[in-house]
Tab-separated table of C-alpha atoms and ligand atoms in Angstrom:
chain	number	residue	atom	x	y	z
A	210	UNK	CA	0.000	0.000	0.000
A	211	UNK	CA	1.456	3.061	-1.228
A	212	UNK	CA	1.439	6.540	1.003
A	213	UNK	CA	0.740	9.734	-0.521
A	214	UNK	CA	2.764	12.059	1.189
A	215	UNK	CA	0.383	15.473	1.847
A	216	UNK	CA	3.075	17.008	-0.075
A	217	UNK	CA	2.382	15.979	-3.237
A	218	UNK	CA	-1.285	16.191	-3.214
A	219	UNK	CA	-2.491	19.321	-5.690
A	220	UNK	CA	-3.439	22.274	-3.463
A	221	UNK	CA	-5.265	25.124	-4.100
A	222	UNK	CA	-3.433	27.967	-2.751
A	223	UNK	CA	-1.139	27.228	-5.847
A	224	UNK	CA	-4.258	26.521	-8.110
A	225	UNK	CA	-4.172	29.063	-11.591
A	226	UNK	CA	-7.848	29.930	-11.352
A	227	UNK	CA	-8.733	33.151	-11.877
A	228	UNK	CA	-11.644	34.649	-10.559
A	229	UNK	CA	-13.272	37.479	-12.897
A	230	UNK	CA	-15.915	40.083	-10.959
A	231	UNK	CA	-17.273	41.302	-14.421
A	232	UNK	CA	-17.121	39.869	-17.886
A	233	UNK	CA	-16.487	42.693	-19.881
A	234	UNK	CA	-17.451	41.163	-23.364
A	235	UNK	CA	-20.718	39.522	-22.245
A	236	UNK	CA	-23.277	41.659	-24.197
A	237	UNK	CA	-26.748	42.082	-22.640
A	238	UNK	CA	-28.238	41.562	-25.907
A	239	UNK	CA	-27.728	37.794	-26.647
A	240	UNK	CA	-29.122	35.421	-24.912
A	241	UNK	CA	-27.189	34.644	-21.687
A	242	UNK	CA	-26.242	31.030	-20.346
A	243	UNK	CA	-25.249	30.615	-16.622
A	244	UNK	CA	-22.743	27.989	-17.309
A	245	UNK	CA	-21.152	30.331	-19.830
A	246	UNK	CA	-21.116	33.391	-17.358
A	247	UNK	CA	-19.815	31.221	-14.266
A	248	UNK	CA	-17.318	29.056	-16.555
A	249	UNK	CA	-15.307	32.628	-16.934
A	250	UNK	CA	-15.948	34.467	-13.562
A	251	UNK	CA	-14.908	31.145	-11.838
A	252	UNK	CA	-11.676	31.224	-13.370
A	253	UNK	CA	-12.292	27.722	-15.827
A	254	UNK	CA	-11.870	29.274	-19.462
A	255	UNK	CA	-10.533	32.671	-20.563
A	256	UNK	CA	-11.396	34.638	-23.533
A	257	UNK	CA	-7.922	35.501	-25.074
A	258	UNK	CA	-9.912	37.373	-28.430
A	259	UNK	CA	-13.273	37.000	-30.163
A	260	UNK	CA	-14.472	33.462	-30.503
A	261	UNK	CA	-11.294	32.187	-29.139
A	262	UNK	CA	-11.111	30.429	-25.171
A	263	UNK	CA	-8.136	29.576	-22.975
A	264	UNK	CA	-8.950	26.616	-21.165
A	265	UNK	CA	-7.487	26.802	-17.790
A	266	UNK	CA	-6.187	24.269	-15.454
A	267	UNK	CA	-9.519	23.256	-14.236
A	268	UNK	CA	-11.524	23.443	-17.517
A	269	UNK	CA	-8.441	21.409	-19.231
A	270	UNK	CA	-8.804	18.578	-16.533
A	271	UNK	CA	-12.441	18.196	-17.430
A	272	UNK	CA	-11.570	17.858	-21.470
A	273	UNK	CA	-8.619	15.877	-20.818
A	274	UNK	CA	-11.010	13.114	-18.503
A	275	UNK	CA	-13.974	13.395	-21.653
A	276	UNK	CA	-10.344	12.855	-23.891
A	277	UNK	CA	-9.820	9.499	-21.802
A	278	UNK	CA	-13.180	8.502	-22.071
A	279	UNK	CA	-13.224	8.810	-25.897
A	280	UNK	CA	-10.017	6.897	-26.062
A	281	UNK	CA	-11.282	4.015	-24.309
A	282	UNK	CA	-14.239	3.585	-26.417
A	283	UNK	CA	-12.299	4.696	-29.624
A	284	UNK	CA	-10.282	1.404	-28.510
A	285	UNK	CA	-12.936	-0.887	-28.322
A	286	UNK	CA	-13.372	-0.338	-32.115
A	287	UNK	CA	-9.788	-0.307	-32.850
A	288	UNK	CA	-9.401	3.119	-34.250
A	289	UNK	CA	-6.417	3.602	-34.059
A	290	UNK	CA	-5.417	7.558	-32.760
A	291	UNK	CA	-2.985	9.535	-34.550
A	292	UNK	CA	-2.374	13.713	-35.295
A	293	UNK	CA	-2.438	15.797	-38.218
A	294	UNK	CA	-0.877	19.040	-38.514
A	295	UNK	CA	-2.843	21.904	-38.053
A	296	UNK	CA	-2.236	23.235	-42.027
A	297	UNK	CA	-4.003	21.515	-44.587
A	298	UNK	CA	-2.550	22.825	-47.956
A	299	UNK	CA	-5.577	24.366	-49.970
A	300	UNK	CA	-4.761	22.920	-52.894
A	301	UNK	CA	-6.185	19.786	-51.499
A	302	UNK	CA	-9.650	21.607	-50.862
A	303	UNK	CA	-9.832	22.919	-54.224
A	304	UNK	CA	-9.778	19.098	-55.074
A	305	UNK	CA	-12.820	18.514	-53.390
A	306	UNK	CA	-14.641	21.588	-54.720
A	307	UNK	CA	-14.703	22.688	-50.797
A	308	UNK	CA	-12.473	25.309	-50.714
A	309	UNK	CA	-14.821	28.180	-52.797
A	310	UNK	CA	-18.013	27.005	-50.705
A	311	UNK	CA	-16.404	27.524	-47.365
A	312	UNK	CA	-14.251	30.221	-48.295
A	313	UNK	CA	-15.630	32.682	-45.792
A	314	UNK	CA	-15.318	30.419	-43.131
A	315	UNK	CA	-11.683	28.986	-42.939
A	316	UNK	CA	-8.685	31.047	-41.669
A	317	UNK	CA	-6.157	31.285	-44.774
A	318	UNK	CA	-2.196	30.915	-43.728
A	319	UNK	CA	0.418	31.655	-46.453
A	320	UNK	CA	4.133	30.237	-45.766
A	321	UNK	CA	7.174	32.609	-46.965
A	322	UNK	CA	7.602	30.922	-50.303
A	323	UNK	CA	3.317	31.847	-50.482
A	324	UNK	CA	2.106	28.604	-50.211
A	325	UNK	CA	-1.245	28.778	-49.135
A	326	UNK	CA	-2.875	26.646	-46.741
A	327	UNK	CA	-5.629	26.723	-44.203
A	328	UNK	CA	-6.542	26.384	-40.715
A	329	UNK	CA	-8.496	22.958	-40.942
A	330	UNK	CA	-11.874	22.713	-39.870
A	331	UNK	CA	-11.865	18.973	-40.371
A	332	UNK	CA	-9.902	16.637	-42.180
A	333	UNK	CA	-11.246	14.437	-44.825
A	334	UNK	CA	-8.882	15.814	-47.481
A	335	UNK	CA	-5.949	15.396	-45.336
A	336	UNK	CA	-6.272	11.918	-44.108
A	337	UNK	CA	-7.563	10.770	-47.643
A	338	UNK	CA	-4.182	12.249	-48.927
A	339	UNK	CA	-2.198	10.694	-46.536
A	340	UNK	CA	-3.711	7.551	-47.475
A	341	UNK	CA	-3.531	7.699	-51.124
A	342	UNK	CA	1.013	9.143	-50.171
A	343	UNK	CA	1.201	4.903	-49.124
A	344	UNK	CA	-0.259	3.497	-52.650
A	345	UNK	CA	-2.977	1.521	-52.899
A	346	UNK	CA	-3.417	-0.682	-49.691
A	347	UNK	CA	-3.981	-4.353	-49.204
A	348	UNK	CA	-7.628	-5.503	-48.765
A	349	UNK	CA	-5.721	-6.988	-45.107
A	350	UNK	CA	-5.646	-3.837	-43.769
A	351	UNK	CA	-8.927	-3.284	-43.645
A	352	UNK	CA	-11.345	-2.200	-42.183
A	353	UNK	CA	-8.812	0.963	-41.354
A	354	UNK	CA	-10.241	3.144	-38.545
A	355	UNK	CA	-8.080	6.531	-37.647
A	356	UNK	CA	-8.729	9.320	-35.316
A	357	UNK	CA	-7.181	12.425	-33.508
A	358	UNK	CA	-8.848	14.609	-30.911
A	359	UNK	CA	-7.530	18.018	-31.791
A	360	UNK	CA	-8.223	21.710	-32.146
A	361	UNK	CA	-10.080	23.048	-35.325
A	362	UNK	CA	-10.834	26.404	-36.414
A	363	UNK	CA	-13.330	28.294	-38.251
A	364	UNK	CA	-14.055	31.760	-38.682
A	365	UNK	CA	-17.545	32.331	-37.119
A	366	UNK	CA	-19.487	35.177	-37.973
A	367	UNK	CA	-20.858	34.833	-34.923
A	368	UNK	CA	-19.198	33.364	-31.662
A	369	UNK	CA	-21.358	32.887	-29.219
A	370	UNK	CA	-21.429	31.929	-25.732
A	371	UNK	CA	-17.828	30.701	-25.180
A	372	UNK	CA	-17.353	27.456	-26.614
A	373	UNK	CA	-20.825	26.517	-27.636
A	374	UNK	CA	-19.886	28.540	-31.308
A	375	UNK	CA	-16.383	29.307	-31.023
A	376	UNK	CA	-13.543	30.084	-33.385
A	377	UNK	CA	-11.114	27.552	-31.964
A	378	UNK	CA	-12.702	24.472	-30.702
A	379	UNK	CA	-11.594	20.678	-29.655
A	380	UNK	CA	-13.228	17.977	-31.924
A	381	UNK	CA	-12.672	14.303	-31.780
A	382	UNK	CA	-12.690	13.262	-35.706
A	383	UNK	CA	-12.946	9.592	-36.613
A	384	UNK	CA	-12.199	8.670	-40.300
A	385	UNK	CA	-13.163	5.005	-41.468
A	386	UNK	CA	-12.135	3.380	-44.768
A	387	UNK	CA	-13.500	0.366	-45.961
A	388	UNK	CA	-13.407	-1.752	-49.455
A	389	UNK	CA	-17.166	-1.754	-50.175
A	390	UNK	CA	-20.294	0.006	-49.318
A	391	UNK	CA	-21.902	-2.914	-47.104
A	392	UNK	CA	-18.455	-2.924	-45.189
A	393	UNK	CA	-18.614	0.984	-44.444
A	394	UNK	CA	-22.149	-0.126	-43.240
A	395	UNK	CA	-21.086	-2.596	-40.788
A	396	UNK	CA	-18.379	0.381	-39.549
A	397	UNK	CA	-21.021	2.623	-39.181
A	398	UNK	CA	-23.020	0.319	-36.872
A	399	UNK	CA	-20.451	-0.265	-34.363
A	400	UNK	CA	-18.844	3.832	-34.730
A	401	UNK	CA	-22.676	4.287	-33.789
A	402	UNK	CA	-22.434	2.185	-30.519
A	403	UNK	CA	-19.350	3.314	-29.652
A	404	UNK	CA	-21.040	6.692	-29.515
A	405	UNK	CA	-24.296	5.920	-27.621
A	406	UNK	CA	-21.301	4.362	-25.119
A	407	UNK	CA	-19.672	7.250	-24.672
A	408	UNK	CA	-22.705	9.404	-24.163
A	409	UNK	CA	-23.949	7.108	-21.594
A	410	UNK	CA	-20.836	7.418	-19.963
A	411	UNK	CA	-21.502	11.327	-19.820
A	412	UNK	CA	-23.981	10.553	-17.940
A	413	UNK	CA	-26.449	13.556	-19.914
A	414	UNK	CA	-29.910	13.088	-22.026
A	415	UNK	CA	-29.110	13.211	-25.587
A	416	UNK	CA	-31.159	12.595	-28.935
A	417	UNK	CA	-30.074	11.161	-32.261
A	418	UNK	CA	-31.460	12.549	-35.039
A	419	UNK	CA	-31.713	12.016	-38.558
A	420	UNK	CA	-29.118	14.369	-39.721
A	421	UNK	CA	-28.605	17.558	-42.186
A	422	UNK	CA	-25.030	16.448	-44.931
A	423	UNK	CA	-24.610	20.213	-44.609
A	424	UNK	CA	-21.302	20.732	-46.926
A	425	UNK	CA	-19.447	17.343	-46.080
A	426	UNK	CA	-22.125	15.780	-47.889
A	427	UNK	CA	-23.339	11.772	-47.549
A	428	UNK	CA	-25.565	9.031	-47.978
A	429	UNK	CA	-26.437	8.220	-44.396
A	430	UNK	CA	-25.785	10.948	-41.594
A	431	UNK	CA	-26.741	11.250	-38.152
A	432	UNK	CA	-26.723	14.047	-35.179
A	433	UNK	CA	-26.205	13.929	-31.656
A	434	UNK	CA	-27.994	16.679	-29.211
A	435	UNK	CA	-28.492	17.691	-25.809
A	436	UNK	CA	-31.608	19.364	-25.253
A	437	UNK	CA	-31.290	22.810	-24.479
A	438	UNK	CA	-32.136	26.106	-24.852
A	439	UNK	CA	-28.771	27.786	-25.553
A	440	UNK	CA	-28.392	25.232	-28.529
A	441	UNK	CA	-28.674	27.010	-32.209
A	442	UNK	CA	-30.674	23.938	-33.586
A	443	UNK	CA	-34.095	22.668	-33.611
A	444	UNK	CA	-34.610	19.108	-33.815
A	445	UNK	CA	-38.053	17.541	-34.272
A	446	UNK	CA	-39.102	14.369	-31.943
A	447	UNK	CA	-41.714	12.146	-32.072
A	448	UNK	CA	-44.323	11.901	-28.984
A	449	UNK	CA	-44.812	8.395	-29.123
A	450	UNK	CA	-41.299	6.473	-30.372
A	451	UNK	CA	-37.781	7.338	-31.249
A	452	UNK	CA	-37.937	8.874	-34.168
A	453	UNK	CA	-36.047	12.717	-34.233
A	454	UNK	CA	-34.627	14.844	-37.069
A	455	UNK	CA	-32.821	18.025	-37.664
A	456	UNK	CA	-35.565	20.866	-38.097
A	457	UNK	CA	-34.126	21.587	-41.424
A	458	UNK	CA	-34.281	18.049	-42.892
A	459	UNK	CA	-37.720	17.744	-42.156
A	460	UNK	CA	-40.841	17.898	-44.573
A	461	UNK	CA	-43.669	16.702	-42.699
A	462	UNK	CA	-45.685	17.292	-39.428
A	463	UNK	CA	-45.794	14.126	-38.275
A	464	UNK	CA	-43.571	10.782	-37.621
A	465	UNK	CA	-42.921	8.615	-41.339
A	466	UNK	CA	-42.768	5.514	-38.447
A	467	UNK	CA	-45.957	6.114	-35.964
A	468	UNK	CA	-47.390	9.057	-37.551
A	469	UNK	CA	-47.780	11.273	-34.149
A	470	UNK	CA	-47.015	14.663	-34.273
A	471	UNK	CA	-43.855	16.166	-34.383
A	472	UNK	CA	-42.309	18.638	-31.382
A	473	UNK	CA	-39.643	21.231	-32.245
A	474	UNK	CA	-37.042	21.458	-28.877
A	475	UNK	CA	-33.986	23.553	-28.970
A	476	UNK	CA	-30.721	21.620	-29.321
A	477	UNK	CA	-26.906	21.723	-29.355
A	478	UNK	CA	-25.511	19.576	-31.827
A	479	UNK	CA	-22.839	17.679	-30.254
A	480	UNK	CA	-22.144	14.732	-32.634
A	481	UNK	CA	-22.078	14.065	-35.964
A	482	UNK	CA	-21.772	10.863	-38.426
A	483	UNK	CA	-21.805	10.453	-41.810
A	484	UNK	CA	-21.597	7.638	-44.358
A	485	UNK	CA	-19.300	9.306	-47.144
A	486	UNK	CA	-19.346	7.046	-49.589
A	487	UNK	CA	-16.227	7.708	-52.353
A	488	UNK	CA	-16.711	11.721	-52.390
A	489	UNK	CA	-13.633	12.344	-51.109
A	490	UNK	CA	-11.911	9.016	-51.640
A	491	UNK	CA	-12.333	9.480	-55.461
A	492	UNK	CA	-11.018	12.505	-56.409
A	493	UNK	CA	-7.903	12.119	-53.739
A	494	UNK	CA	-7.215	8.656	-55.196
A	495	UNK	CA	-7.796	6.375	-51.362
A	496	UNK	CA	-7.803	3.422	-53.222
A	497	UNK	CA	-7.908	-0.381	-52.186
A	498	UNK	CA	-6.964	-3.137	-54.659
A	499	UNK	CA	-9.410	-5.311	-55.555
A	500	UNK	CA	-9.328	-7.885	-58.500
A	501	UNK	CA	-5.415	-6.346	-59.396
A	502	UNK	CA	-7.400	-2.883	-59.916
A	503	UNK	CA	-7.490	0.039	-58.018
A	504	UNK	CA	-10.807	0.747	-56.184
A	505	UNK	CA	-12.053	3.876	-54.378
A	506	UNK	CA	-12.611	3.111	-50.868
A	507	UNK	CA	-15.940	3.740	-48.988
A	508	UNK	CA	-15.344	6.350	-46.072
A	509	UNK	CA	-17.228	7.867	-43.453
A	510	UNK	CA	-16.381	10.290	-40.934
A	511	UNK	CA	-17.710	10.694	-37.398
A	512	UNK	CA	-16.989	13.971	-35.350
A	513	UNK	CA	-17.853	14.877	-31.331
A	514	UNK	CA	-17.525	18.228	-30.491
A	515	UNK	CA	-15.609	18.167	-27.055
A	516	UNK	CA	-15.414	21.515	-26.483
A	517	UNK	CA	-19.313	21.656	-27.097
A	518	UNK	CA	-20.114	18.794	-24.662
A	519	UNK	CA	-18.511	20.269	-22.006
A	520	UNK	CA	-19.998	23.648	-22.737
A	521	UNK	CA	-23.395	21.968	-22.545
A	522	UNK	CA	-23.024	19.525	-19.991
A	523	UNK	CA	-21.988	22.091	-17.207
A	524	UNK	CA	-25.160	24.472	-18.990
A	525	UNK	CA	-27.609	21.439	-18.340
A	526	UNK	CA	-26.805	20.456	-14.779
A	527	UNK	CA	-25.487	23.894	-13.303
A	528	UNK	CA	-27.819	26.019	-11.114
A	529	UNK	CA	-27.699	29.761	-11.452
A	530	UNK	CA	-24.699	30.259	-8.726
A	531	UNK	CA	-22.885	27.382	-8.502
A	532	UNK	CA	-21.101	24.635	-11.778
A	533	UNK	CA	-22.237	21.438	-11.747
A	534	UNK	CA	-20.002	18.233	-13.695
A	535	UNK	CA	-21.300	14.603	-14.426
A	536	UNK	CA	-18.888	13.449	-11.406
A	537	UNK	CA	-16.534	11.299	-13.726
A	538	UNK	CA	-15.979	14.606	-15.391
A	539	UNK	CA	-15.232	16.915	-12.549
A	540	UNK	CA	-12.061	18.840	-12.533
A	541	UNK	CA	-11.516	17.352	-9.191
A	542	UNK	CA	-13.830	14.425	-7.528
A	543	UNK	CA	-13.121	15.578	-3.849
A	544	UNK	CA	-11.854	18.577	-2.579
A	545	UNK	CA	-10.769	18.328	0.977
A	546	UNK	CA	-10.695	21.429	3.470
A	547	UNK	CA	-8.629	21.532	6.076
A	548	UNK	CA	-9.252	23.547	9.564
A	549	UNK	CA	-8.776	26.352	9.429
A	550	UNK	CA	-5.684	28.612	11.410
A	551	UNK	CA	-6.599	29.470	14.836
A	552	UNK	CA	-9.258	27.187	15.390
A	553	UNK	CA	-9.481	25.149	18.261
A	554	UNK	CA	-9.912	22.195	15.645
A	555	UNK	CA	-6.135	23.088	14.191
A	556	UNK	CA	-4.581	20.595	16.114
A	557	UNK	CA	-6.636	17.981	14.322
A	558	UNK	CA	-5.111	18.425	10.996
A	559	UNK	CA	-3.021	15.435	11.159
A	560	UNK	CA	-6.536	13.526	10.348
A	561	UNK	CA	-5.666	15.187	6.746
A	562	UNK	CA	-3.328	13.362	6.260
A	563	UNK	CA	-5.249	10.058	7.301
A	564	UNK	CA	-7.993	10.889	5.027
A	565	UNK	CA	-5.476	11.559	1.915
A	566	UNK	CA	-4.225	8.315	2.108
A	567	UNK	CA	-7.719	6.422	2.064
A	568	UNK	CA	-9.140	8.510	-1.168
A	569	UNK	CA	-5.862	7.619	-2.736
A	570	UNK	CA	-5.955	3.927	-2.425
A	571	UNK	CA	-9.291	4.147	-3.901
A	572	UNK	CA	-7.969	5.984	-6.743
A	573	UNK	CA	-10.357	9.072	-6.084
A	574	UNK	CA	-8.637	12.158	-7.629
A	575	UNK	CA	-8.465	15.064	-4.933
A	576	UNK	CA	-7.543	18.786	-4.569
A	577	UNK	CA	-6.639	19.913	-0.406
A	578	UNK	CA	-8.140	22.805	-0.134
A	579	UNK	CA	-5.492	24.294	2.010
A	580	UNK	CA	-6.081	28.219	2.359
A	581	UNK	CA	-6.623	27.806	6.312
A	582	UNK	CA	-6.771	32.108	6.294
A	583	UNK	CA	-9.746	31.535	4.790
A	584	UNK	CA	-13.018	30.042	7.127
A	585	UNK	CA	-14.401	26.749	6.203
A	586	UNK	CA	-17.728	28.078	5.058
A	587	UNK	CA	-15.825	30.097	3.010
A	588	UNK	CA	-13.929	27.233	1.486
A	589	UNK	CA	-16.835	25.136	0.991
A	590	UNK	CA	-18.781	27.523	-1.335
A	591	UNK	CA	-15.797	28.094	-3.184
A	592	UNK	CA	-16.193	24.070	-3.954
A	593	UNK	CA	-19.616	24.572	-4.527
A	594	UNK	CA	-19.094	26.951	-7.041
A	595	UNK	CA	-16.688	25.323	-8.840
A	596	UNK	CA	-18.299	21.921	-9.134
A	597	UNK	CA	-16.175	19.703	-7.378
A	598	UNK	CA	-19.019	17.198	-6.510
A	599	UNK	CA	-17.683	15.669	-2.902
A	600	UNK	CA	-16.502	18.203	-0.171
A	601	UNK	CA	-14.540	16.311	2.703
A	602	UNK	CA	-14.464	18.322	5.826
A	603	UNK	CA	-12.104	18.268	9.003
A	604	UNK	CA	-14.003	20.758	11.205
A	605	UNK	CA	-15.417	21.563	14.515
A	606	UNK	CA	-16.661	17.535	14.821
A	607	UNK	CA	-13.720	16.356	14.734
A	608	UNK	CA	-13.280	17.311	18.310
A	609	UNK	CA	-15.907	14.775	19.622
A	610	UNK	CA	-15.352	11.221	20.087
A	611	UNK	CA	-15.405	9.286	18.259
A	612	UNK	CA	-13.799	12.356	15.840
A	613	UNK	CA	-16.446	12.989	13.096
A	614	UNK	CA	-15.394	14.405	9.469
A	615	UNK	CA	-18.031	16.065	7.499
A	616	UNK	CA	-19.342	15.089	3.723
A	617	UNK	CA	-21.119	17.019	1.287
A	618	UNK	CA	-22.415	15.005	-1.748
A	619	UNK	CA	-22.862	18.647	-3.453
A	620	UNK	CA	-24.850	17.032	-7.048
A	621	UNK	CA	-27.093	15.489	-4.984
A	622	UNK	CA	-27.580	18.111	-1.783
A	623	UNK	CA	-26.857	15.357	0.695
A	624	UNK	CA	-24.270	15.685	3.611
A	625	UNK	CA	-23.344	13.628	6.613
A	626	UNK	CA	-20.973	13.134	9.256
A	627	UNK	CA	-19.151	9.878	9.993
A	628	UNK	CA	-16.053	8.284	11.526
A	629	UNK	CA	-13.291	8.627	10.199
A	630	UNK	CA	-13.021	4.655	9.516
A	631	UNK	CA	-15.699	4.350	7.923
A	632	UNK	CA	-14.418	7.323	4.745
A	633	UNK	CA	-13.470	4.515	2.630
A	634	UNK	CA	-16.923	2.485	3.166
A	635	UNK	CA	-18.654	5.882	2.175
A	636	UNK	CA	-16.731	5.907	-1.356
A	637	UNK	CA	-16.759	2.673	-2.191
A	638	UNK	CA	-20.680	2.151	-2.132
A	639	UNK	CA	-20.782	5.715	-3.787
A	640	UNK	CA	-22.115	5.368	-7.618
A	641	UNK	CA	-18.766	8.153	-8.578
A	642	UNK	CA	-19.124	7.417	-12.137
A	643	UNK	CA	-22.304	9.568	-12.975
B	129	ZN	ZN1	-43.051	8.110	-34.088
């Protein structure tokens, strides 16, 4: 059993989180969001210019655990992960006929010998040209699954609310290659479970909808929401089954499967899939051999907007005050506040030590909360606040016997005192997943 000296627990006197009293380029005008407001003034993301977000320390912890989570079910599929470089020469999206009906929306980037190239949005040129660099591939290799999680840009007219429509955002993007259409199918299915996996893991409602090809174009395409009113879509669900579409794919009033009526709810679009067929594979030359000839393979794509999800998951559970994270998501799982200076409870602090120890054998991933200027109510709203979802407490009950230490459940407004024996009990029946 390993020891974790207090030392080298993360503390948050030395925590970079700045707090903001005003946020000068909120404008009155456009519709606010909580989340958004408290997400800056709490010191999680910065604006550094129009459209464009620092994430901080905290805010990075919480896309570097939805990062993890990805990976894992990214590996169940065996994608395999890999990184692109930021440029994607534009001669490669006049290829495609993309680059003239995006033009207004991709940031342009010459090189000192002018070679253009852009700031990539997404990458189905790229990764198609990388793949048709190798020659044509072995039917062995497939079916060929690659991804990268990775920041994308494009030039919003409009930002809006942080990163719900932001300039510079984090997308996951999945590209699949396979040597015939039924094939691509079959990797469409399971890219489709791995997603309703991962958003089950989140923990959050979300609807799949028949989706809009927009300009990346396909034969089959799908969309992933969360319900909300900050979202820019409208998707249309059926009363009585499953059945939901984007607002702008739609034709009729009621459901093609149980024909009841149709409800419009505001939306985020947070996922998106698409069966690609050999648009991009074709002109690029991605080609398999088949039968000694070369073949165009049969791609899809599949993006998740990470910096969305956790724009809108923190929107959907926050209250007005305080941030709120599905608890396998938090920037920290349990912050623990120590007595404060002065107090006649001081002496008890070696019990933090104790209680480090016990949350580390379990694996729980803790902040000490070790301003002890500062009072303990003062402490504990300041982990309200910021969303860490268990507050562990070495205060005034620690002084009766046996010594008590205090819990706060804060997602689920529950507290308690118990022994300190009986801290590891408490977290192991705890469900510390959602
Ligand atoms: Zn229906």
């Amino acid at each position: 059993m390993s020891s974790m000296p207090v030392q080298s627990v993360k503390k948050l006197s030395h925590l970079f989180q700045p707090a903001t009293a005003t946020i000068a380029t909120a404008k009155k005008i456009e519709l606010s969001s909580k989340s958004y407001e408290n997400l800056v003034k709490y010191g999680l993301i910065k604006q550094v210019t129009n459209g464009m977000y620092a994430f901080l320390p905290l805010g990075l912890r919480v896309i570097n655990k939805l990062v993890a989570l990805v990976d894992v079910e990214m590996e169940k599929i065996e994608a395999q992960k890999m990184l692109l470089p930021a440029l994607t020469p534009t001669h490669l999206w006049k290829k495609t006929d993309r680059f003239k009906d995006n033009t207004n929306e991709l940031f342009k980037v010459q090189d000192r010998s002018h070679r253009q190239y852009i700031l990539s949005p997404t990458y189905e040129e790229a990764i198609c040209s990388i793949i048709s660099s190798v020659g044509t591939l072995s039917q062995k290799m497939f079916p060929l699954r690659l991804y990268q999680i990775s920041t994308k840009w494009r030039d919003e007219i409009k930002p809006r609310l942080g990163f719900l429509r932001s300039r510079e955002f984090i997308m996951k993007d999945l590209y699949t290659f396979d040597i015939d259409e039924e094939k691509a199918k079959e990797t469409y299915a399971s890219v489709s479970e791995a997603y309703e996996n991962i958003f089950k893991k989140i923990g959050i409602t979300y609807v799949k909808a028949i989706g809009n090809p927009g300009s990346i174009g396909g034969s089959i395409t799908h969309e992933y929401h969360y319900l909300s009113d900050i979202g820019e879509d409208v998707v249309c669900r059926c009363s009585s089954c499953q059945y939901s579409i984007n607002k702008t794919m739609h034709k009729e009033s009621h459901c093609p499967d149980c024909k009841s009526t149709l409800k419009e709810q505001n939306s985020a679009e947070i996922g998106h899939t698409f069966l690609l067929n050999t648009k991009y594979t074709e002109p690029l030359d991605a080609a398999v051999r088949i039968n000694n000839k070369p073949t165009p393979l049969v791609m899809g794509c599949f993006g998740l907007g990470l910096s969305r999800i956790f724009t809108v998951m923190v929107e959907l559970l926050s209250t007005k005050t305080e941030l709120r994270w599905p608890k396998n998501l938090a920037p920290y799982t349990v912050c623990i506040i120590a007595p404060k200076a002065g107090s006649k409870e001081e002496n008890s602090s070696h019990y933090i030590k104790d209680i480090i120890d016990i949350l580390t054998q379990l694996n729980m991933d803790i902040i000490l909360d070790d301003r002890t200027y500062l009072t303990i109510g003062n402490r504990l709203m300041h982990a309200r606040i910021t969303g860490f979802p268990y507050v562990v407490i070495v205060g005034k009950s620690i002084l009766q016997s046996p010594p008590l230490i205090e819990i706060h459940d804060i997602n689920n407004s529950r507290n308690c005192k118990i022994p300190l024996d009986n801290l590891s009990g408490y977290f192991s029946k705890e469900d510390t997943t959602i």
